Amino acid sequence: MFFSEAGARPRTWEASPSEHKKWVEVFKACDEDNKGYLSREDFKVAVVTLFGYKPSKIEADSVMSSVNPKTSGILLEEFLSIIRKKKEVQLYRNEIRHIFTAFDRHYRGYLTLEDFKKAFRQVAPKLSERTILDVFRDSKLLA
């Protein structure tokens, strides 16, 4: 699993050599003029290429605001770090979705209190009914 032993925080994920190579190739392909960095538009194209969606204005603004002001764009090392973090988040969300789907036995897109209780009985049978109810209320998964 992607989660650490504690369960609350995902482990750090590292790209395989082939995935890392692909990211470098995408960076180079999107750096059309061989500037050594990606402009805002170059970055958007790279994200579309790697993740299949165009980043929002807010996401692009956030990335560009973190760029070193001495450079005109995102350097390769910064790009690799950004993409690694995006991939970690993508894997984390996929695992959460997978876990949720495993407990959503009726494919409703939400968990009832009974679904939640059954799930907790499977993964943490010693938790009290009160604790499970508190977690359910806090999770805002009410149907």
Tab-separated table of C-alpha atoms in Angstrom:
chain	number	residue	atom	x	y	z
A	1	MET	CA	0.000	0.000	0.000
A	2	PHE	CA	0.955	3.600	-0.476
A	3	PHE	CA	0.285	4.540	3.170
A	4	SER	CA	2.941	4.419	5.826
A	5	GLU	CA	2.586	2.200	8.889
A	6	ALA	CA	0.911	5.054	10.772
A	7	GLY	CA	-1.693	5.284	8.034
A	8	ALA	CA	-2.095	9.033	8.234
A	9	ARG	CA	0.629	10.145	5.876
A	10	PRO	CA	1.612	8.751	2.497
A	11	ARG	CA	5.160	7.512	2.036
A	12	THR	CA	7.423	9.446	-0.263
A	13	TRP	CA	7.130	8.079	-3.761
A	14	GLU	CA	10.016	7.973	-6.214
A	15	ALA	CA	9.741	7.763	-9.971
A	16	SER	CA	11.160	4.773	-11.769
A	17	PRO	CA	14.145	5.494	-14.019
A	18	SER	CA	11.935	5.153	-17.112
A	19	GLU	CA	9.327	7.531	-15.686
A	20	HIS	CA	12.029	10.037	-14.714
A	21	LYS	CA	13.441	9.797	-18.242
A	22	LYS	CA	9.966	10.449	-19.681
A	23	TRP	CA	9.582	13.575	-17.539
A	24	VAL	CA	12.951	14.894	-18.746
A	25	GLU	CA	11.949	14.183	-22.350
A	26	VAL	CA	8.640	16.020	-21.871
A	27	PHE	CA	10.506	18.963	-20.335
A	28	LYS	CA	12.863	19.113	-23.324
A	29	ALA	CA	10.028	18.743	-25.827
A	30	CYS	CA	8.044	21.548	-24.183
A	31	ASP	CA	11.108	23.813	-24.006
A	32	GLU	CA	10.778	24.492	-27.732
A	33	ASP	CA	13.447	27.185	-27.993
A	34	ASN	CA	15.913	25.315	-25.745
A	35	LYS	CA	15.771	28.150	-23.208
A	36	GLY	CA	16.593	25.811	-20.344
A	37	TYR	CA	13.294	26.520	-18.603
A	38	LEU	CA	9.559	26.192	-19.154
A	39	SER	CA	7.371	29.243	-19.484
A	40	ARG	CA	3.850	29.253	-18.084
A	41	GLU	CA	2.447	28.003	-21.411
A	42	ASP	CA	5.208	25.405	-21.761
A	43	PHE	CA	4.344	24.116	-18.289
A	44	LYS	CA	0.661	23.800	-19.191
A	45	VAL	CA	1.546	21.744	-22.270
A	46	ALA	CA	3.810	19.513	-20.155
A	47	VAL	CA	1.014	18.860	-17.646
A	48	VAL	CA	-1.402	18.021	-20.450
A	49	THR	CA	1.171	15.625	-21.885
A	50	LEU	CA	1.887	13.892	-18.570
A	51	PHE	CA	-1.478	14.001	-16.786
A	52	GLY	CA	-4.041	14.525	-19.525
A	53	TYR	CA	-5.552	17.753	-18.244
A	54	LYS	CA	-4.864	21.463	-18.640
A	55	PRO	CA	-3.907	23.051	-15.322
A	56	SER	CA	-6.223	25.750	-14.034
A	57	LYS	CA	-5.162	29.377	-13.857
A	58	ILE	CA	-4.859	28.993	-10.083
A	59	GLU	CA	-2.575	25.955	-10.397
A	60	ALA	CA	-0.406	27.659	-13.022
A	61	ASP	CA	-0.250	30.850	-10.907
A	62	SER	CA	0.765	28.819	-7.865
A	63	VAL	CA	3.557	27.046	-9.738
A	64	MET	CA	4.827	30.209	-11.404
A	65	SER	CA	4.821	32.130	-8.112
A	66	SER	CA	7.186	29.527	-6.653
A	67	VAL	CA	9.720	29.998	-9.462
A	68	ASN	CA	13.012	31.680	-8.659
A	69	PRO	CA	12.656	35.327	-9.797
A	70	LYS	CA	16.174	35.213	-11.286
A	71	THR	CA	14.954	32.740	-13.903
A	72	SER	CA	12.213	33.348	-16.430
A	73	GLY	CA	10.507	30.046	-15.850
A	74	ILE	CA	10.649	26.566	-14.369
A	75	LEU	CA	14.070	24.919	-14.472
A	76	LEU	CA	14.374	21.181	-15.031
A	77	GLU	CA	15.006	20.302	-11.357
A	78	GLU	CA	12.032	22.416	-10.254
A	79	PHE	CA	9.879	20.793	-12.933
A	80	LEU	CA	10.887	17.286	-11.822
A	81	SER	CA	10.065	18.147	-8.205
A	82	ILE	CA	6.669	19.584	-9.167
A	83	ILE	CA	5.803	16.567	-11.313
A	84	ARG	CA	6.921	14.116	-8.605
A	85	LYS	CA	4.635	15.852	-6.088
A	86	LYS	CA	1.744	15.842	-8.562
A	87	LYS	CA	2.278	12.123	-9.150
A	88	GLU	CA	2.341	11.466	-5.380
A	89	VAL	CA	-0.963	13.296	-4.975
A	90	GLN	CA	-2.449	11.412	-7.916
A	91	LEU	CA	-1.430	8.048	-6.409
A	92	TYR	CA	-2.700	9.069	-2.966
A	93	ARG	CA	-6.089	10.096	-4.384
A	94	ASN	CA	-6.311	6.895	-6.389
A	95	GLU	CA	-5.657	4.852	-3.264
A	96	ILE	CA	-8.274	6.779	-1.300
A	97	ARG	CA	-10.745	6.234	-4.157
A	98	HIS	CA	-9.877	2.521	-4.226
A	99	ILE	CA	-10.405	2.158	-0.470
A	100	PHE	CA	-13.678	4.092	-0.617
A	101	THR	CA	-14.914	1.952	-3.503
A	102	ALA	CA	-14.094	-1.214	-1.551
A	103	PHE	CA	-16.435	-0.074	1.229
A	104	ASP	CA	-19.134	1.353	-1.060
A	105	ARG	CA	-20.562	-2.112	-1.703
A	106	HIS	CA	-23.776	-0.795	-3.233
A	107	TYR	CA	-21.966	1.586	-5.669
A	108	ARG	CA	-23.899	4.612	-4.440
A	109	GLY	CA	-20.988	7.041	-4.312
A	110	TYR	CA	-21.369	7.577	-0.570
A	111	LEU	CA	-21.177	5.543	2.626
A	112	THR	CA	-24.067	5.150	5.027
A	113	LEU	CA	-23.425	4.786	8.738
A	114	GLU	CA	-24.009	1.035	8.375
A	115	ASP	CA	-21.447	0.819	5.531
A	116	PHE	CA	-19.001	2.728	7.710
A	117	LYS	CA	-19.576	0.451	10.715
A	118	LYS	CA	-19.064	-2.682	8.589
A	119	ALA	CA	-15.860	-1.262	7.157
A	120	PHE	CA	-14.483	-0.414	10.579
A	121	ARG	CA	-15.450	-3.837	11.943
A	122	GLN	CA	-13.272	-5.320	9.204
A	123	VAL	CA	-10.219	-3.084	9.609
A	124	ALA	CA	-10.397	-2.065	13.279
A	125	PRO	CA	-12.691	-4.484	15.131
A	126	LYS	CA	-11.711	-3.231	18.600
A	127	LEU	CA	-12.835	0.364	18.041
A	128	SER	CA	-15.838	1.331	20.113
A	129	GLU	CA	-19.174	2.096	18.476
A	130	ARG	CA	-18.904	5.652	19.849
A	131	THR	CA	-15.500	6.228	18.219
A	132	ILE	CA	-16.785	4.945	14.879
A	133	LEU	CA	-19.805	7.252	15.103
A	134	ASP	CA	-17.563	10.229	15.960
A	135	VAL	CA	-15.268	9.479	13.018
A	136	PHE	CA	-18.260	9.118	10.714
A	137	ARG	CA	-19.697	12.463	11.787
A	138	ASP	CA	-16.311	14.144	11.440
A	139	SER	CA	-15.771	12.693	7.975
A	140	LYS	CA	-18.903	14.334	6.539
A	141	LEU	CA	-19.769	11.170	4.652
A	142	LEU	CA	-23.382	11.298	5.730
A	143	ALA	CA	-25.724	10.181	2.978
